[in-house]
């Protein structure tokens, strides 16, 4: 039984503020709602999920909405439990730079745009933790110069693939081409999301085994146009982020107005 993530800053002040999650939440949840059904279609039946570095729980929430009740989130003590999008009893506070030791495994392990927030000397520890939690890992991490809040270890996908391979996991690049042009998926997810499966268990995932033939390891390091444009001219990134933020604020305002209407009625 289980018990109880802009710009890089060197400041010692807490970077993962309420404003950080306000800016990130709506885009992350919308991306998850687009990608989760695709992932489930590819990997087959999934009964349990854990998201390591879940933030407010947008991805576990999307898995809940897809019918998976056993969806957990793990993140640091900076996360405000009162703002979680998943039940509090499905959230664990852990230091992700340290080994994760839980007394169970999961059908699917998720860790998206998290690894770059940890120091480089914690990279192997994180991958070790992920591979101990299950045989199937949905993973993404920021590439060099992608930029973001407190990015400490931006690396090309080959860097992470090598660590996973050392743990006995094989890379399958079958997600990105399905979401690359989807405007409802954040560019970082479209650019970076990969699947890793325990090589010894590959026979249990026939659809993934079939996808291995289309995985081109020498073409892993690709850059999404929106990421490129945002780095080449930061005004593009600011405009994009402003649109996401406006969407989030508008939806929140509509929700609050609707709730106020029903309360008055």
Short mmCIF file of C-alpha atoms in Angstrom, two decimals:
data_model
loop_
_atom_site.label_atom_id
_atom_site.label_comp_id
_atom_site.label_asym_id
_atom_site.label_seq_id
_atom_site.Cartn_x
_atom_site.Cartn_y
_atom_site.Cartn_z
CA UNK A 1 0.00 0.00 0.00
CA UNK A 2 1.33 3.44 -0.87
CA UNK A 3 1.75 6.07 1.82
CA UNK A 4 1.91 9.27 2.38
CA UNK A 5 8.03 22.24 -12.59
CA UNK A 6 10.02 31.31 -18.42
CA UNK A 7 13.46 31.45 -17.92
CA UNK A 8 16.27 29.73 -16.12
CA UNK A 9 16.93 31.29 -12.76
CA UNK A 10 19.78 30.89 -10.31
CA UNK A 11 17.74 32.53 -7.59
CA UNK A 12 17.30 30.66 -4.33
CA UNK A 13 13.70 31.81 -4.22
CA UNK A 14 11.07 29.17 -4.87
CA UNK A 15 10.65 29.05 -8.68
CA UNK A 16 7.63 26.74 -8.68
CA UNK A 17 5.14 29.33 -7.48
CA UNK A 18 1.37 29.43 -7.85
CA UNK A 19 1.89 31.65 -10.92
CA UNK A 20 4.15 29.00 -12.44
CA UNK A 21 1.44 26.38 -12.18
CA UNK A 22 -1.28 28.79 -13.31
CA UNK A 23 0.69 29.41 -16.53
CA UNK A 24 1.41 25.73 -17.05
CA UNK A 25 -1.72 23.92 -15.92
CA UNK A 26 -4.19 24.56 -18.75
CA UNK A 27 -1.72 23.82 -21.55
CA UNK A 28 -0.50 20.69 -19.81
CA UNK A 29 -4.00 19.37 -19.16
CA UNK A 30 -5.12 20.04 -22.74
CA UNK A 31 -2.01 18.27 -24.06
CA UNK A 32 -2.62 15.32 -21.78
CA UNK A 33 -6.22 15.01 -22.91
CA UNK A 34 -5.00 14.80 -26.51
CA UNK A 35 -2.14 12.39 -25.88
CA UNK A 36 -3.42 9.98 -23.24
CA UNK A 37 -5.93 8.22 -25.55
CA UNK A 38 -3.17 7.81 -28.16
CA UNK A 39 -0.81 6.32 -25.60
CA UNK A 40 -3.44 3.89 -24.33
CA UNK A 41 -4.26 2.85 -27.88
CA UNK A 42 -0.60 2.10 -28.57
CA UNK A 43 0.42 0.32 -25.37
CA UNK A 44 -2.75 -1.67 -24.81
CA UNK A 45 -4.67 -2.24 -21.56
CA UNK A 46 -3.47 -0.13 -18.63
CA UNK A 47 -4.93 -0.40 -15.16
CA UNK A 48 -2.43 1.63 -13.15
CA UNK A 49 -0.33 4.75 -13.82
CA UNK A 50 2.16 6.82 -11.85
CA UNK A 51 3.37 10.27 -12.93
CA UNK A 52 6.77 11.13 -11.46
CA UNK A 53 7.02 14.92 -11.39
CA UNK A 54 3.27 15.38 -11.77
CA UNK A 55 2.98 19.03 -10.70
CA UNK A 56 -0.70 19.60 -9.91
CA UNK A 57 -1.60 16.25 -11.48
CA UNK A 58 -2.74 17.21 -14.98
CA UNK A 59 -1.62 13.93 -16.55
CA UNK A 60 -3.01 11.64 -13.83
CA UNK A 61 -6.23 13.65 -14.14
CA UNK A 62 -6.35 12.91 -17.89
CA UNK A 63 -5.78 9.23 -17.18
CA UNK A 64 -8.64 9.36 -14.67
CA UNK A 65 -10.85 10.86 -17.38
CA UNK A 66 -9.86 7.95 -19.65
CA UNK A 67 -11.17 5.46 -17.12
CA UNK A 68 -8.03 4.68 -15.10
CA UNK A 69 -8.88 5.19 -11.44
CA UNK A 70 -5.53 3.88 -10.17
CA UNK A 71 -3.52 6.92 -11.31
CA UNK A 72 -0.96 8.36 -8.90
CA UNK A 73 1.19 11.49 -8.86
CA UNK A 74 4.58 12.08 -7.23
CA UNK A 75 6.36 15.43 -6.85
CA UNK A 76 8.24 17.58 -4.37
CA UNK A 77 7.07 19.36 -1.27
CA UNK A 78 6.67 22.62 -3.24
CA UNK A 79 3.40 21.35 -4.69
CA UNK A 80 0.35 22.78 -2.91
CA UNK A 81 -1.81 19.75 -2.13
CA UNK A 82 -4.89 21.96 -1.89
CA UNK A 83 -4.63 22.74 -5.63
CA UNK A 84 -4.23 19.16 -6.87
CA UNK A 85 -6.39 17.93 -9.76
CA UNK A 86 -6.29 14.41 -8.35
CA UNK A 87 -7.31 13.07 -4.94
CA UNK A 88 -4.82 13.97 -2.22
CA UNK A 89 -4.54 10.31 -1.23
CA UNK A 90 -3.21 9.56 -4.74
CA UNK A 91 -0.34 12.06 -4.37
CA UNK A 92 3.06 11.38 -2.81
CA UNK A 93 5.62 14.02 -1.84
CA UNK A 94 9.16 12.91 -2.64
CA UNK A 95 12.54 14.42 -3.49
CA UNK A 96 12.94 13.29 -7.12
CA UNK A 97 16.71 13.70 -7.00
CA UNK A 98 16.78 10.82 -4.54
CA UNK A 99 15.95 7.14 -5.25
CA UNK A 100 12.21 6.38 -5.26
CA UNK A 101 11.38 3.23 -3.41
CA UNK A 102 7.71 2.21 -3.43
CA UNK A 103 6.23 -1.13 -2.52
CA UNK A 104 4.45 -1.68 -5.83
CA UNK A 105 4.80 -1.35 -9.62
CA UNK A 106 2.58 0.22 -12.28
CA UNK A 107 1.46 -0.71 -15.79
CA UNK A 108 2.66 2.68 -17.04
CA UNK A 109 5.21 5.09 -15.58
CA UNK A 110 5.06 8.72 -16.76
CA UNK A 111 7.70 11.44 -16.39
CA UNK A 112 7.30 14.37 -18.77
CA UNK A 113 9.44 17.54 -18.89
CA UNK A 114 10.78 16.79 -15.42
CA UNK A 115 14.31 15.40 -15.79
CA UNK A 116 15.77 18.73 -16.94
CA UNK A 117 14.78 20.27 -13.59
CA UNK A 118 17.12 17.99 -11.69
CA UNK A 119 20.92 18.35 -11.52
CA UNK A 120 22.95 16.21 -13.91
CA UNK A 121 24.23 14.02 -11.10
CA UNK A 122 20.63 12.96 -10.43
CA UNK A 123 19.92 11.86 -14.04
CA UNK A 124 20.80 8.21 -13.53
CA UNK A 125 19.01 8.14 -10.19
CA UNK A 126 15.78 9.39 -11.79
CA UNK A 127 15.93 6.85 -14.62
CA UNK A 128 16.70 4.10 -12.13
CA UNK A 129 13.63 5.12 -10.12
CA UNK A 130 11.39 5.17 -13.21
CA UNK A 131 12.54 1.75 -14.42
CA UNK A 132 11.99 0.23 -10.98
CA UNK A 133 8.37 1.39 -10.98
CA UNK A 134 7.32 -0.48 -14.12
CA UNK A 135 8.22 -2.05 -17.45
CA UNK A 136 6.82 0.78 -19.57
CA UNK A 137 7.93 4.42 -19.27
CA UNK A 138 6.48 7.45 -21.10
CA UNK A 139 9.29 10.00 -20.90
CA UNK A 140 10.25 13.44 -22.16
CA UNK A 141 12.91 15.97 -21.21
CA UNK A 142 13.93 19.40 -22.51
CA UNK A 143 16.60 19.59 -25.21
CA UNK A 144 19.53 22.05 -25.15
CA UNK A 145 18.45 25.73 -25.34
CA UNK A 146 14.76 24.79 -25.07
CA UNK A 147 14.53 27.03 -22.03
CA UNK A 148 12.18 26.97 -19.08
CA UNK A 149 11.92 27.50 -15.34
CA UNK A 150 15.02 26.32 -13.52
CA UNK A 151 16.28 23.97 -16.21
CA UNK A 152 19.49 22.41 -14.89
CA UNK A 153 20.17 19.54 -17.29
CA UNK A 154 18.90 20.06 -20.85
CA UNK A 155 20.06 17.16 -23.01
CA UNK A 156 19.39 15.60 -26.43
CA UNK A 157 17.26 12.42 -26.42
CA UNK A 158 20.30 10.20 -27.06
CA UNK A 159 21.62 11.13 -23.62
CA UNK A 160 18.53 9.75 -21.91
CA UNK A 161 18.21 6.80 -24.27
CA UNK A 162 21.72 5.64 -23.31
CA UNK A 163 20.84 5.69 -19.60
CA UNK A 164 17.61 3.76 -20.20
CA UNK A 165 19.46 1.21 -22.33
CA UNK A 166 21.93 0.67 -19.51
CA UNK A 167 18.94 -0.22 -17.34
CA UNK A 168 17.73 -2.82 -19.88
CA UNK A 169 15.09 -0.67 -21.60
CA UNK A 170 14.53 -0.22 -25.35
CA UNK A 171 13.51 3.03 -27.02
CA UNK A 172 10.38 3.27 -29.17
CA UNK A 173 9.69 6.54 -30.98
CA UNK A 174 6.02 6.13 -31.86
CA UNK A 175 4.27 9.10 -30.20
CA UNK A 176 5.83 12.20 -31.70
CA UNK A 177 4.70 11.77 -35.32
CA UNK A 178 1.12 11.33 -34.15
CA UNK A 179 0.99 14.67 -32.30
CA UNK A 180 3.65 16.76 -34.08
CA UNK A 181 1.15 18.98 -35.90
CA UNK A 182 -1.58 18.99 -33.25
CA UNK A 183 -2.05 22.63 -32.06
CA UNK A 184 -3.63 21.37 -28.84
CA UNK A 185 -0.41 19.63 -27.83
CA UNK A 186 2.33 21.78 -26.35
CA UNK A 187 5.43 21.76 -28.59
CA UNK A 188 7.65 20.40 -25.82
CA UNK A 189 5.54 17.25 -25.55
CA UNK A 190 5.31 16.84 -29.34
CA UNK A 191 9.06 17.28 -29.63
CA UNK A 192 10.33 15.19 -26.74
CA UNK A 193 7.94 12.38 -25.81
CA UNK A 194 9.33 8.87 -26.16
CA UNK A 195 8.40 5.42 -24.90
CA UNK A 196 10.82 3.07 -23.19
CA UNK A 197 9.96 -0.58 -22.60
CA UNK A 198 11.83 -3.19 -20.62
CA UNK A 199 13.56 -5.23 -23.31
CA UNK A 200 12.93 -8.51 -21.53
CA UNK A 201 9.18 -7.75 -21.52
CA UNK A 202 8.89 -6.49 -25.10
CA UNK A 203 7.00 -9.62 -26.16
CA UNK A 204 4.17 -8.51 -23.87
CA UNK A 205 3.65 -5.41 -26.04
CA UNK A 206 3.14 -6.64 -29.63
CA UNK A 207 2.08 -3.21 -30.90
CA UNK A 208 5.26 -1.65 -29.51
CA UNK A 209 7.39 -4.42 -30.92
CA UNK A 210 5.92 -3.66 -34.33
CA UNK A 211 6.68 0.07 -33.85
CA UNK A 212 10.37 -0.58 -33.20
CA UNK A 213 11.02 -0.91 -36.93
CA UNK A 214 10.06 2.73 -37.49
CA UNK A 215 12.27 4.06 -34.69
CA UNK A 216 15.28 5.85 -36.15
CA UNK A 217 17.77 6.41 -33.36
CA UNK A 218 19.96 8.64 -35.53
CA UNK A 219 16.99 11.00 -36.01
CA UNK A 220 15.94 11.44 -32.39
CA UNK A 221 17.30 14.96 -32.05
CA UNK A 222 14.64 17.00 -33.80
CA UNK A 223 13.40 20.50 -32.99
CA UNK A 224 9.76 21.52 -33.20
CA UNK A 225 9.22 24.70 -35.28
CA UNK A 226 7.53 26.50 -32.38
CA UNK A 227 10.43 25.70 -30.06
CA UNK A 228 12.90 26.94 -32.69
CA UNK A 229 10.99 30.14 -33.33
CA UNK A 230 10.66 30.80 -29.62
CA UNK A 231 14.45 30.58 -29.19
CA UNK A 232 15.28 32.45 -32.41
CA UNK A 233 12.96 35.30 -31.44
CA UNK A 234 11.64 35.18 -27.84
CA UNK A 235 8.69 37.36 -28.86
CA UNK A 236 7.20 34.28 -30.53
CA UNK A 237 7.38 32.29 -27.32
CA UNK A 238 5.94 35.18 -25.31
CA UNK A 239 3.02 35.47 -27.73
CA UNK A 240 2.34 31.73 -27.58
CA UNK A 241 2.53 31.66 -23.79
CA UNK A 242 0.23 34.68 -23.59
CA UNK A 243 -2.38 32.84 -25.67
CA UNK A 244 -2.22 29.80 -23.39
CA UNK A 245 -2.48 32.02 -20.32
CA UNK A 246 -5.43 33.94 -21.79
CA UNK A 247 -7.16 30.64 -22.50
CA UNK A 248 -6.61 29.49 -18.94
CA UNK A 249 -7.84 32.74 -17.42
CA UNK A 250 -10.90 32.82 -19.68
CA UNK A 251 -11.88 29.25 -18.87
CA UNK A 252 -11.41 29.88 -15.16
CA UNK A 253 -13.53 33.03 -15.35
CA UNK A 254 -16.31 31.22 -17.22
CA UNK A 255 -16.23 28.40 -14.68
CA UNK A 256 -16.39 30.81 -11.73
CA UNK A 257 -19.21 32.81 -13.34
CA UNK A 258 -21.15 29.61 -13.98
CA UNK A 259 -20.69 28.46 -10.39
CA UNK A 260 -21.79 31.90 -9.11
CA UNK A 261 -24.91 31.68 -11.28
CA UNK A 262 -25.90 28.31 -9.84
CA UNK A 263 -25.21 29.45 -6.29
CA UNK A 264 -27.43 32.50 -6.75
CA UNK A 265 -30.12 30.41 -8.39
#
